[in-house]
Coordinates of C-alpha atoms in Angstrom, one line a residue:
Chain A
X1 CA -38.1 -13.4 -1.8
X2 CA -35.3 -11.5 -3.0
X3 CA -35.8 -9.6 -6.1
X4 CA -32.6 -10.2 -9.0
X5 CA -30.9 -6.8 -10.4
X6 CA -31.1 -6.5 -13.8
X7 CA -28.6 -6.8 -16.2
X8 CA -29.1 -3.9 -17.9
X9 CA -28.1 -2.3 -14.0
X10 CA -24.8 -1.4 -12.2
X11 CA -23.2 -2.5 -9.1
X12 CA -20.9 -1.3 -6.5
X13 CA -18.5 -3.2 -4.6
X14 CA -16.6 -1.7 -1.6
X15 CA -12.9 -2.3 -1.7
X16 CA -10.7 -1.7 1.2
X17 CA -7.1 -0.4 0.4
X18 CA -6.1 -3.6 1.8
X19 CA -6.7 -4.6 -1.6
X20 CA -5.4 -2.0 -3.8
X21 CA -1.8 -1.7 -4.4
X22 CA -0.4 1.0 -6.4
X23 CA -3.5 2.6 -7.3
X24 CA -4.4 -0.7 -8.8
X25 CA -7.5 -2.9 -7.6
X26 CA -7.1 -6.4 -7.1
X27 CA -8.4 -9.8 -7.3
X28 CA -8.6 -10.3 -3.8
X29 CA -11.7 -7.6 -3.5
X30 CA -13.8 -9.8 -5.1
X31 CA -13.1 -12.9 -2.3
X32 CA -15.3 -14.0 0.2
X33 CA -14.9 -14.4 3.7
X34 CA -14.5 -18.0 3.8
X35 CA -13.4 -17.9 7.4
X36 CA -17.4 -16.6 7.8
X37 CA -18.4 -18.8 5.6
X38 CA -19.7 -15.8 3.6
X39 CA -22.6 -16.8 1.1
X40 CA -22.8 -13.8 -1.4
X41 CA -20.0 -11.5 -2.3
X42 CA -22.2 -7.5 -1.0
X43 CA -22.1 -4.9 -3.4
X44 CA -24.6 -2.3 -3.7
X45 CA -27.4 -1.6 -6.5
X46 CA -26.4 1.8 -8.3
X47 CA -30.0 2.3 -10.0
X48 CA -31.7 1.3 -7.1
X49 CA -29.9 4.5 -5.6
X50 CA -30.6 7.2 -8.7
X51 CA -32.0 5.9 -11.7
X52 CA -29.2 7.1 -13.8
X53 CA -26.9 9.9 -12.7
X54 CA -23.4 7.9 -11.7
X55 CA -21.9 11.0 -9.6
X56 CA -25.3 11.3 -7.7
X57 CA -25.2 7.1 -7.3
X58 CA -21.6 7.8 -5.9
X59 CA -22.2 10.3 -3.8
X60 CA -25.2 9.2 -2.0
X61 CA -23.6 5.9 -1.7
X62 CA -21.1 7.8 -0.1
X63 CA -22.9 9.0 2.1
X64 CA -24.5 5.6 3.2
X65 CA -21.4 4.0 3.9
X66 CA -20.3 7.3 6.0
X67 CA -23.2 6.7 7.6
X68 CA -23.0 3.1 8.5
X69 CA -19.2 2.3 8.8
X70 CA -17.1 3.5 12.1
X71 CA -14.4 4.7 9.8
X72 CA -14.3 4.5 6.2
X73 CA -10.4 4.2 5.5
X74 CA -8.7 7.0 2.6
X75 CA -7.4 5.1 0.1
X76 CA -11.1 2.6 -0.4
X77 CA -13.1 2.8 -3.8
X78 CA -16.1 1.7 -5.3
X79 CA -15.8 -0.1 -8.2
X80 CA -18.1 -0.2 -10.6
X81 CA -19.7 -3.8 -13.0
X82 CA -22.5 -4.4 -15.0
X83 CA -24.4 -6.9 -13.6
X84 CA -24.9 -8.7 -17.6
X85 CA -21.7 -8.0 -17.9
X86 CA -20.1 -9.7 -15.0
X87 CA -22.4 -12.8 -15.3
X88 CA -21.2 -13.1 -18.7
X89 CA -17.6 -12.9 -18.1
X90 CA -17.7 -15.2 -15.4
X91 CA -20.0 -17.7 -17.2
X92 CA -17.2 -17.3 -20.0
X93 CA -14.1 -17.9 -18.4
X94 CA -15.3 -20.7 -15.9
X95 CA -17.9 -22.6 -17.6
X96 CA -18.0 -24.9 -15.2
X97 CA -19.1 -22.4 -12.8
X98 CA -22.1 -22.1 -11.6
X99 CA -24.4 -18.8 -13.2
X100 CA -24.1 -16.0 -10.7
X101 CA -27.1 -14.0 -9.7
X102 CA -27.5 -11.0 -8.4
X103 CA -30.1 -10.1 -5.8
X104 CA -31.2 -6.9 -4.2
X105 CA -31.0 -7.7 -0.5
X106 CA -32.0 -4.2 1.3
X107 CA -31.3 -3.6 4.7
X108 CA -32.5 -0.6 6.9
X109 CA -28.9 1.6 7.2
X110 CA -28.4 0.2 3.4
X111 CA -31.6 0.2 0.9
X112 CA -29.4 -0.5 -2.1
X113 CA -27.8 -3.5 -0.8
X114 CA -27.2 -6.2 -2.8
X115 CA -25.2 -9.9 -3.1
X116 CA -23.8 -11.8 -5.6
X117 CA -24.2 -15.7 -5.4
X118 CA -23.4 -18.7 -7.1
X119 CA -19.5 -18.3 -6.0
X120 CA -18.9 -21.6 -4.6
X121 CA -16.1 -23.0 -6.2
X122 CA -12.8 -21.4 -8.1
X123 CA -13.8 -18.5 -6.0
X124 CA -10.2 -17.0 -7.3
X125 CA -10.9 -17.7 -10.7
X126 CA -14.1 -15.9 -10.1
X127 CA -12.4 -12.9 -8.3
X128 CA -10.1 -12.7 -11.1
X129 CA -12.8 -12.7 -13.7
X130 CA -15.4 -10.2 -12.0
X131 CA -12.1 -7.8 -11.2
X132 CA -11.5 -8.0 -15.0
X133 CA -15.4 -6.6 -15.5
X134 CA -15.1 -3.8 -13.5
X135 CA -15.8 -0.6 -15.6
X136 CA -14.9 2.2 -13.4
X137 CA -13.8 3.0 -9.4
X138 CA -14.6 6.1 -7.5
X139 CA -13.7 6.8 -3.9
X140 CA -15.8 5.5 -1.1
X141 CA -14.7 8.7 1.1
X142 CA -16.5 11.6 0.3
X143 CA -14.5 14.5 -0.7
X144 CA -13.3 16.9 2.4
X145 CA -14.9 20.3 1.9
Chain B
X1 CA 29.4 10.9 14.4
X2 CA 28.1 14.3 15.9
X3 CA 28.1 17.3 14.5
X4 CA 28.7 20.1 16.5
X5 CA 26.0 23.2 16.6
X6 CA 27.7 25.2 14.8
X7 CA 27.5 22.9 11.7
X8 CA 23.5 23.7 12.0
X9 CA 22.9 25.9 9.2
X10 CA 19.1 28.0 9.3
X11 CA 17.6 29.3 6.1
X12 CA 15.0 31.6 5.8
X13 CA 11.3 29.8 4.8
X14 CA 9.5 30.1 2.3
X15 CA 5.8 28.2 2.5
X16 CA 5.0 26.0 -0.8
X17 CA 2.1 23.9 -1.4
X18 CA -0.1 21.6 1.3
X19 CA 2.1 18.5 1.1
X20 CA -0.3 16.1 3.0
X21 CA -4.4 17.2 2.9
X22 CA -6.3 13.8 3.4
X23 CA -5.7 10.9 5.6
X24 CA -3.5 12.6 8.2
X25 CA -6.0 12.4 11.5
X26 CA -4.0 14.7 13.6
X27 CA -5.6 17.9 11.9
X28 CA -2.6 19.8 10.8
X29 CA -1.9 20.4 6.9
X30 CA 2.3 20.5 6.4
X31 CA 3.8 23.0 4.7
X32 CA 6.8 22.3 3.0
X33 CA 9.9 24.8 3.5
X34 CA 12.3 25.2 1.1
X35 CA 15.5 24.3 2.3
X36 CA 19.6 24.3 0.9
X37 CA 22.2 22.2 1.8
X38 CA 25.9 22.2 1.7
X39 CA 26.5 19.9 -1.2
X40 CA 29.6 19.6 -2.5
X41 CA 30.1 21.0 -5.8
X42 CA 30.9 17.4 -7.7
X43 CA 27.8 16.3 -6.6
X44 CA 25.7 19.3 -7.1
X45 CA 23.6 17.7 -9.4
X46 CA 22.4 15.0 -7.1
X47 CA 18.9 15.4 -5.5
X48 CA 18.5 15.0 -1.9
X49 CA 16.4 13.2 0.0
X50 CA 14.5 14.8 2.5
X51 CA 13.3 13.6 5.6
X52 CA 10.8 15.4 6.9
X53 CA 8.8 14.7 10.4
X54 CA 6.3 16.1 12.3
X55 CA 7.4 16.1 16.0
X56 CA 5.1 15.7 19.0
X57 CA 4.5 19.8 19.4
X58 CA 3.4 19.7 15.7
X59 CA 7.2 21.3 15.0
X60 CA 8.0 20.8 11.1
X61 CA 11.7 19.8 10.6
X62 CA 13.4 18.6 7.8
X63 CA 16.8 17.7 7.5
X64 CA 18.5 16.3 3.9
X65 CA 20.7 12.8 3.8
X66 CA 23.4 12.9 1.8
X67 CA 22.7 11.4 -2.2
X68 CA 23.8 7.6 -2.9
X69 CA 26.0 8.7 -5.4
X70 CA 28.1 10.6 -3.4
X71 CA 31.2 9.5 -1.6
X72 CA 32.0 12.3 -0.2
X73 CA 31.0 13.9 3.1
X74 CA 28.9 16.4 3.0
X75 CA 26.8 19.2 5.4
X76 CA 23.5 18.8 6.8
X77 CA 20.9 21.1 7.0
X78 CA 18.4 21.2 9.4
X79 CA 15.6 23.6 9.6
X80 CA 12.0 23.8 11.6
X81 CA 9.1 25.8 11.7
X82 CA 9.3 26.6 15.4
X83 CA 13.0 27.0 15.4
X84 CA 13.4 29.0 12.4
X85 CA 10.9 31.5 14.0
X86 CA 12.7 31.6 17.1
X87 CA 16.5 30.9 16.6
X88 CA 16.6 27.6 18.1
X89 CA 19.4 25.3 16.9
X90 CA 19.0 21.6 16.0
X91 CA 21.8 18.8 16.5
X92 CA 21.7 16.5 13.5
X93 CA 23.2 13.2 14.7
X94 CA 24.7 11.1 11.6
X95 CA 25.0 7.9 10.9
X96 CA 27.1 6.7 7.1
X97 CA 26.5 3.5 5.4
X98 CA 24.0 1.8 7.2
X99 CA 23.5 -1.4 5.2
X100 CA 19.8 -1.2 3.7
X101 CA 19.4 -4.8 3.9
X102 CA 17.4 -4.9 6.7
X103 CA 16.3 -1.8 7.5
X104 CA 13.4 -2.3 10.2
X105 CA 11.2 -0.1 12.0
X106 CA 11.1 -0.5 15.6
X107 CA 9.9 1.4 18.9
X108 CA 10.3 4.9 18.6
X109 CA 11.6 7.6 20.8
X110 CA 7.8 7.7 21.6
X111 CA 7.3 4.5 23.2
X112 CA 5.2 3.6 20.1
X113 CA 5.4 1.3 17.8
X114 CA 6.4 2.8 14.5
X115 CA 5.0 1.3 10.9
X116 CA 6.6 2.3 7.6
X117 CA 4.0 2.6 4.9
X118 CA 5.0 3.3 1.3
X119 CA 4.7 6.6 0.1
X120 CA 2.8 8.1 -2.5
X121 CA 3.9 11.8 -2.1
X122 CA 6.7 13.8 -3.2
X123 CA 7.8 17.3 -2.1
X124 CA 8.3 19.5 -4.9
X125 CA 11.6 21.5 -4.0
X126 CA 13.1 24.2 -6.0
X127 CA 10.3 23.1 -8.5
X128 CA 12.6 21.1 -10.0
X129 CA 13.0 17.5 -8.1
X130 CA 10.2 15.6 -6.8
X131 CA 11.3 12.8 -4.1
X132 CA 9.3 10.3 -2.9
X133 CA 8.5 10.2 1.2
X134 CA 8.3 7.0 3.3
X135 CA 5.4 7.6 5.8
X136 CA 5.5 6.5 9.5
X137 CA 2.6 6.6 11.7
X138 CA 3.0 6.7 15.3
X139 CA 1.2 5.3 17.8
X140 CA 0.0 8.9 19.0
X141 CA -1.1 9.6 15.2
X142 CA 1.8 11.4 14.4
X143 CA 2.9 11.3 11.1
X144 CA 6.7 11.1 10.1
X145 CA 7.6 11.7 6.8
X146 CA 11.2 10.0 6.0
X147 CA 13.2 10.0 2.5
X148 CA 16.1 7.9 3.5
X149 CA 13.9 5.4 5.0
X150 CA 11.8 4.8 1.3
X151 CA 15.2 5.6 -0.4
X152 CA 16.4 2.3 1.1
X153 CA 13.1 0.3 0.5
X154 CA 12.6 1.4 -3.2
X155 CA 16.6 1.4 -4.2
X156 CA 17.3 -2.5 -4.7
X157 CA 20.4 -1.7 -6.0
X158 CA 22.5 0.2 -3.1
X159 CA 23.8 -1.4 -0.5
X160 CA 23.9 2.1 1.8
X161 CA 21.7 4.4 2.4
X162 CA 22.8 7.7 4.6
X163 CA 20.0 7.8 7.5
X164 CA 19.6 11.0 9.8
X165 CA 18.2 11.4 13.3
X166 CA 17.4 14.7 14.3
X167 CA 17.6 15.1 17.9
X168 CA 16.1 17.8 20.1
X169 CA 18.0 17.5 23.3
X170 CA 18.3 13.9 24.3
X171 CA 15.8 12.8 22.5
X172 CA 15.2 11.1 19.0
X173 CA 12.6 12.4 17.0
X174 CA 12.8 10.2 14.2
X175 CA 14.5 7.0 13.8
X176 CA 15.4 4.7 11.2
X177 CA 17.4 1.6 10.0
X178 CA 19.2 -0.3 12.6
X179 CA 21.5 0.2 15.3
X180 CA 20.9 3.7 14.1
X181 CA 19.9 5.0 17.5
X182 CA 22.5 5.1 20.7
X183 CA 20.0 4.1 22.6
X184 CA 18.5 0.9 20.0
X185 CA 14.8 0.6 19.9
X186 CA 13.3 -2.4 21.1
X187 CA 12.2 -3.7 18.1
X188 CA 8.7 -4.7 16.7
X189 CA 8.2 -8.5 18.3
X190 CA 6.5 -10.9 17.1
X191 CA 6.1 -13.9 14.7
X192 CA 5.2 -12.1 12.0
X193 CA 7.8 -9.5 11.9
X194 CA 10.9 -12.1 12.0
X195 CA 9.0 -13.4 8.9
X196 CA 8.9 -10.1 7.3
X197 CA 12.1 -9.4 8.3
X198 CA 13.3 -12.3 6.8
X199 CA 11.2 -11.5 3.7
X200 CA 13.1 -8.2 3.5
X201 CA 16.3 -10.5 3.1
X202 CA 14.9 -11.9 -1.1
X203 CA 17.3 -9.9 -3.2
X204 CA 16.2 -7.3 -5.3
X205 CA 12.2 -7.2 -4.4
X206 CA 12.9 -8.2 -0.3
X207 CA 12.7 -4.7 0.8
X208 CA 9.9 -3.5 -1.1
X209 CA 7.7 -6.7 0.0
X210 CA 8.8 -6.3 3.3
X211 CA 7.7 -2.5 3.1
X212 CA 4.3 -3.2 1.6
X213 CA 3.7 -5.7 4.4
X214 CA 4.3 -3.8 6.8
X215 CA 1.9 -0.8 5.3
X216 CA -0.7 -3.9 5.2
X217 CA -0.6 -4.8 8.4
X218 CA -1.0 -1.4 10.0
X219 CA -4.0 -0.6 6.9
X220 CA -5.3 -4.0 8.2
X221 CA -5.7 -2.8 12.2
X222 CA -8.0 0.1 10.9
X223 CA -10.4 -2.0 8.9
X224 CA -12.6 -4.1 11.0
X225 CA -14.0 -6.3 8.2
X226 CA -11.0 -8.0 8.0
X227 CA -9.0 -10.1 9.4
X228 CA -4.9 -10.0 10.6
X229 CA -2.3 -11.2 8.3
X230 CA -1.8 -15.1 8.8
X231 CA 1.2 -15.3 9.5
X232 CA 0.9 -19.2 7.8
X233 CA 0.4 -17.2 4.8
X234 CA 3.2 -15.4 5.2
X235 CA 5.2 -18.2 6.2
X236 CA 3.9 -19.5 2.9
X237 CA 4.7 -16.3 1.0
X238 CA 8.1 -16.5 2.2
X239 CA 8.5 -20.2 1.0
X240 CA 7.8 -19.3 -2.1
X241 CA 10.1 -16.4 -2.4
X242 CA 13.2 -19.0 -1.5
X243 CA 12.1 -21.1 -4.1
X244 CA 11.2 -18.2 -7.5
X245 CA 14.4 -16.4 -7.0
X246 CA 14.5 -13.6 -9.9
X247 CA 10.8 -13.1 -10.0
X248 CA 9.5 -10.0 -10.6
X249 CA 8.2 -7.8 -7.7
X250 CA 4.1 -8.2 -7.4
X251 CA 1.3 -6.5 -6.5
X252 CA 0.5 -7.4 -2.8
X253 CA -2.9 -7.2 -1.0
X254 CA -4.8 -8.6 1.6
X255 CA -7.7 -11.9 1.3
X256 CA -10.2 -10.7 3.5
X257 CA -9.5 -14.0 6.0
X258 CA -5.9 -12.1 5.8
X259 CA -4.2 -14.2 3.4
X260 CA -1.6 -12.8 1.0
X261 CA -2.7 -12.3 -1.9
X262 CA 0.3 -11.8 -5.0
X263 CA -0.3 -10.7 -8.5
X264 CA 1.8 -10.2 -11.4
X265 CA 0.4 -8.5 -14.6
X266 CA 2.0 -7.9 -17.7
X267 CA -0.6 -6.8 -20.7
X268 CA -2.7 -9.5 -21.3
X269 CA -1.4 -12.0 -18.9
X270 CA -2.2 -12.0 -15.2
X271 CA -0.9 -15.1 -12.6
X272 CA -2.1 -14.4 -9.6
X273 CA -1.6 -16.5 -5.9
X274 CA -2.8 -17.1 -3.0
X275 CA -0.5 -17.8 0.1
X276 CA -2.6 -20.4 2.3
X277 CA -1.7 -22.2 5.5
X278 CA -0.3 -25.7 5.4
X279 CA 2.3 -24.0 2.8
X280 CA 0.3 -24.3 -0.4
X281 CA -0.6 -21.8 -2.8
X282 CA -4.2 -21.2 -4.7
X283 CA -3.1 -19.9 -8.0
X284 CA -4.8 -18.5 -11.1
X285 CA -3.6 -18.4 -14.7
X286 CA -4.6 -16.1 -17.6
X287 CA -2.7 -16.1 -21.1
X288 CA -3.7 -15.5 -24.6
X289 CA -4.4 -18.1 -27.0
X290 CA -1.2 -19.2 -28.8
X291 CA -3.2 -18.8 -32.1
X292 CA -3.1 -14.6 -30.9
X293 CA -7.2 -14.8 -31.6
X294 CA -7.5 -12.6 -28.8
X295 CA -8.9 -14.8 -26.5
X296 CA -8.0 -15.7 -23.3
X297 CA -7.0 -19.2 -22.1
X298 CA -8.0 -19.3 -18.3
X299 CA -6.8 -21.7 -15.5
X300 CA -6.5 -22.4 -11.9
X301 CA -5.2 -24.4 -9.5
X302 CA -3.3 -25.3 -6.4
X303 CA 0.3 -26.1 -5.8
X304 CA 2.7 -26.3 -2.8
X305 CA 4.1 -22.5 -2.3
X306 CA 8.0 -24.2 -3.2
X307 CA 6.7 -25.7 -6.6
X308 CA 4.4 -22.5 -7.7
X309 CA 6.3 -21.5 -10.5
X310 CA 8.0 -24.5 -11.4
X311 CA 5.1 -26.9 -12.3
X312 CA 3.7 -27.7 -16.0
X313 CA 0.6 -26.1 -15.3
X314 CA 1.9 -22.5 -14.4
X315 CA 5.3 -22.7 -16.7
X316 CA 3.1 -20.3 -19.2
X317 CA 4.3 -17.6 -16.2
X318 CA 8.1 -17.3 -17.1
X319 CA 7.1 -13.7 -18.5
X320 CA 6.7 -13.2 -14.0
X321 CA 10.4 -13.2 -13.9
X322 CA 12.6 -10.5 -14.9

């Protein structure tokens, strides 16, 4: 049974430039593929990577996606939530949504792997709300030597 | 109208700064040469815009379009890596006035198709101007750096932008804007591109939209956990675009099912769409409490792609229209 990530913990989502315009993220990051019918919205578990150094969690996350992706395109971040916090903001601005949880899902090529659930409905409103917890983005392409 | 050889003016190079050192997959770093042009004295203080492109042989070559403000005519300047090491001439081929209305990107001289991409980089010349670059990649992965191109995108406001084509023998090495070749490009087919080129037609923001499509639908073919643009979205998008005349240019991405996705923020206020098939619209709301308590009043909701901005619900979003 899956294990949930603490609040007290960070997450990372992945986010394509396809949604980042400008330099600025958007909502659409936080959607899922309905066309799947995608169940959780993947993001990966920061202390489950290093305890507490963020460059180190960036950089070996880095170096997972390298790892696993065909091509990891310039321009892609990780950006950064707290897992209390984004439960709370969504709880706040949708009340009639459903609490989301995050669980730590690991996979072989991706220990840290995570999901967030409970996105059922208003999965805009939600997108909007979680983009509006994120604390911080980093590249998802390591930096060329 | 051609210019003969002899109007080919060489300067002596002088390397500055990397321009482009991530992203480029063709392995080659480009340095920047510092180049003059002719410019008429009245409109010395003018910038120009610089076209710069990377031929198939790696050659550097930049040539300078005359500025918008200027009526008059004026030199061009064309300088390479290659030649100016070896005393070859380049023929700069001009074309005035091309009406930037509908400037599209079609087949290059390549056989490729060409995308324009919106570009983040500016060339530092005379370390005094910095000019923005529209970026076009090839299908061989070469990468074309071209001012008048993003001049024309990003300037709402004139009607004619100066476009170049340098031409090495015969052959084009860089195209842009229509009819601009002698020998016309096919251009890009498809369903999609009439509706982006009809996009491009929505005063004052067309061209910019149209651009930043474009640069999402080539971003989209190198990311295999997502899907194409719909082109009922976009048939959607454009819907809406005839019907919110005057609103203010968004932030444009893709839904991962490749729905277009619009944003428009504004401090504490975001209203947000999505373009969906059947021509209807998903839409989010967020405003401040009238009472300014500094909370947030949060809605969302769904609305055919004509009525977005005209219903009760989303009339809190006037502040989306210039």
């Amino acid at each position: 049974m899956a294990s949930a990530v603490p609040d007290s913990d960070h997450v990372a989502r992945y986010c394509s430039p396809l949604h980042i315009d400008h330099g600025d993220l958007q909502a659409s990051a936080f959607l899922l593929r309905r066309n799947k019918n995608e169940k959780d919205l993947s993001v990966n578990w920061l202390e489950k990577i290093h305890p507490s150094d963020r460059a180190e969690q960036i950089r070996l996350l880095q170096q997972t996606f390298a790892e696993k992706m065909v091509r990891i395109s310039a321009g892609a971040e990780f950006a950064v939530l707290n897992v209390g916090g984004l439960r709370k903001n969504v709880a706040e601005g949708c009340p009639e949504c459903p609490l989301l949880e995050v669980l730590h899902l690991p996979k072989q090529d991706d220990p840290s792997r995570s999901g967030i659930f409970g996105i059922e409905r208003d999965d805009q409103l939600v997108a909007e709300l979680l983009l509006e917890a994120v604390l911080n983005h980093y590249p998802a392409r390591s930096p060329r030597l | 109208m051609i210019h003969p050889k002899s109007m080919t003016r060489m300067t002596r190079a002088r390397p500055h700064d990397t321009l482009l050192s991530s992203g480029a997959h063709w392995g080659h770093d480009i340095v920047p040469y510092e180049i003059e042009a002719n410019v008429p004295e009245a409109s010395a203080e003018f910038v120009d815009d610089v076209g710069i492109t990377v031929g198939n042989r790696q050659d550097i070559y930049f040539g300078s379009a005359a500025p918008r403000t200027a009526m008059t005519n004026r030199d061009y300047t064309v300088v390479s890596s290659t030649a100016a090491t070896t005393s070859q001439d380049l023929t700069p081929v001009f074309q005035r006035d091309i009406g930037n209305e509908s400037i599209s990107i079609g087949l290059g001289a390549f056989g490729q198709e060409w995308q324009l991409l919106s570009g983040r980089l500016a060339l530092q010349i005379k370390e005094q101007f910095q000019l923005p670059f529209g970026i076009t990649i090839a299908g061989g992965q070469n990468i074309y750096l071209a001012g008048p191109v993003l001049w024309a995108v990003i300037d709402p406001f004139s009607q004619n932008v100066h476009s170049s084509v340098l031409m090495l023998g015969d052959q084009p090495v860089l195209s842009a804007g229509i009819g601009l070749l002698q020998s016309a490009p096919e251009r890009i087919g498809g369903k999609l591109d009439s509706i982006i080129q009809e996009i491009a037609t929505t005063p004052r923001i067309g061209l910019s939209i149209a651009c930043r499509l474009r640069e999402l639908r080539l971003q989209q073919t190198q990311d295999s956990e997502s899907s194409p643009v719909a082109i009922e979205s976009a048939e959607c998008f454009l819907e809406f675009l005839g019907s919110a005349r005057g609103v203010n240019l968004p932030s444009l991405t893709l839904t991962p099912d490749g729905n277009i996705y619009a944003s428009w923020r504004k401090r504490d206020r975001v209203f947000s769409a999505e373009f969906r098939s059947g021509g209807f619209a998903t839409y989010v709301l967020f405003r401040p409490t009238p009472g300014g308590t500094g909370s947030k009043l949060r809605s969302a909701g769904s609305a055919p792609a004509c009525d977005l901005l005209s219903i009760p619900e989303t009339s809190p979003a006037v502040w989306a229209f210039s």
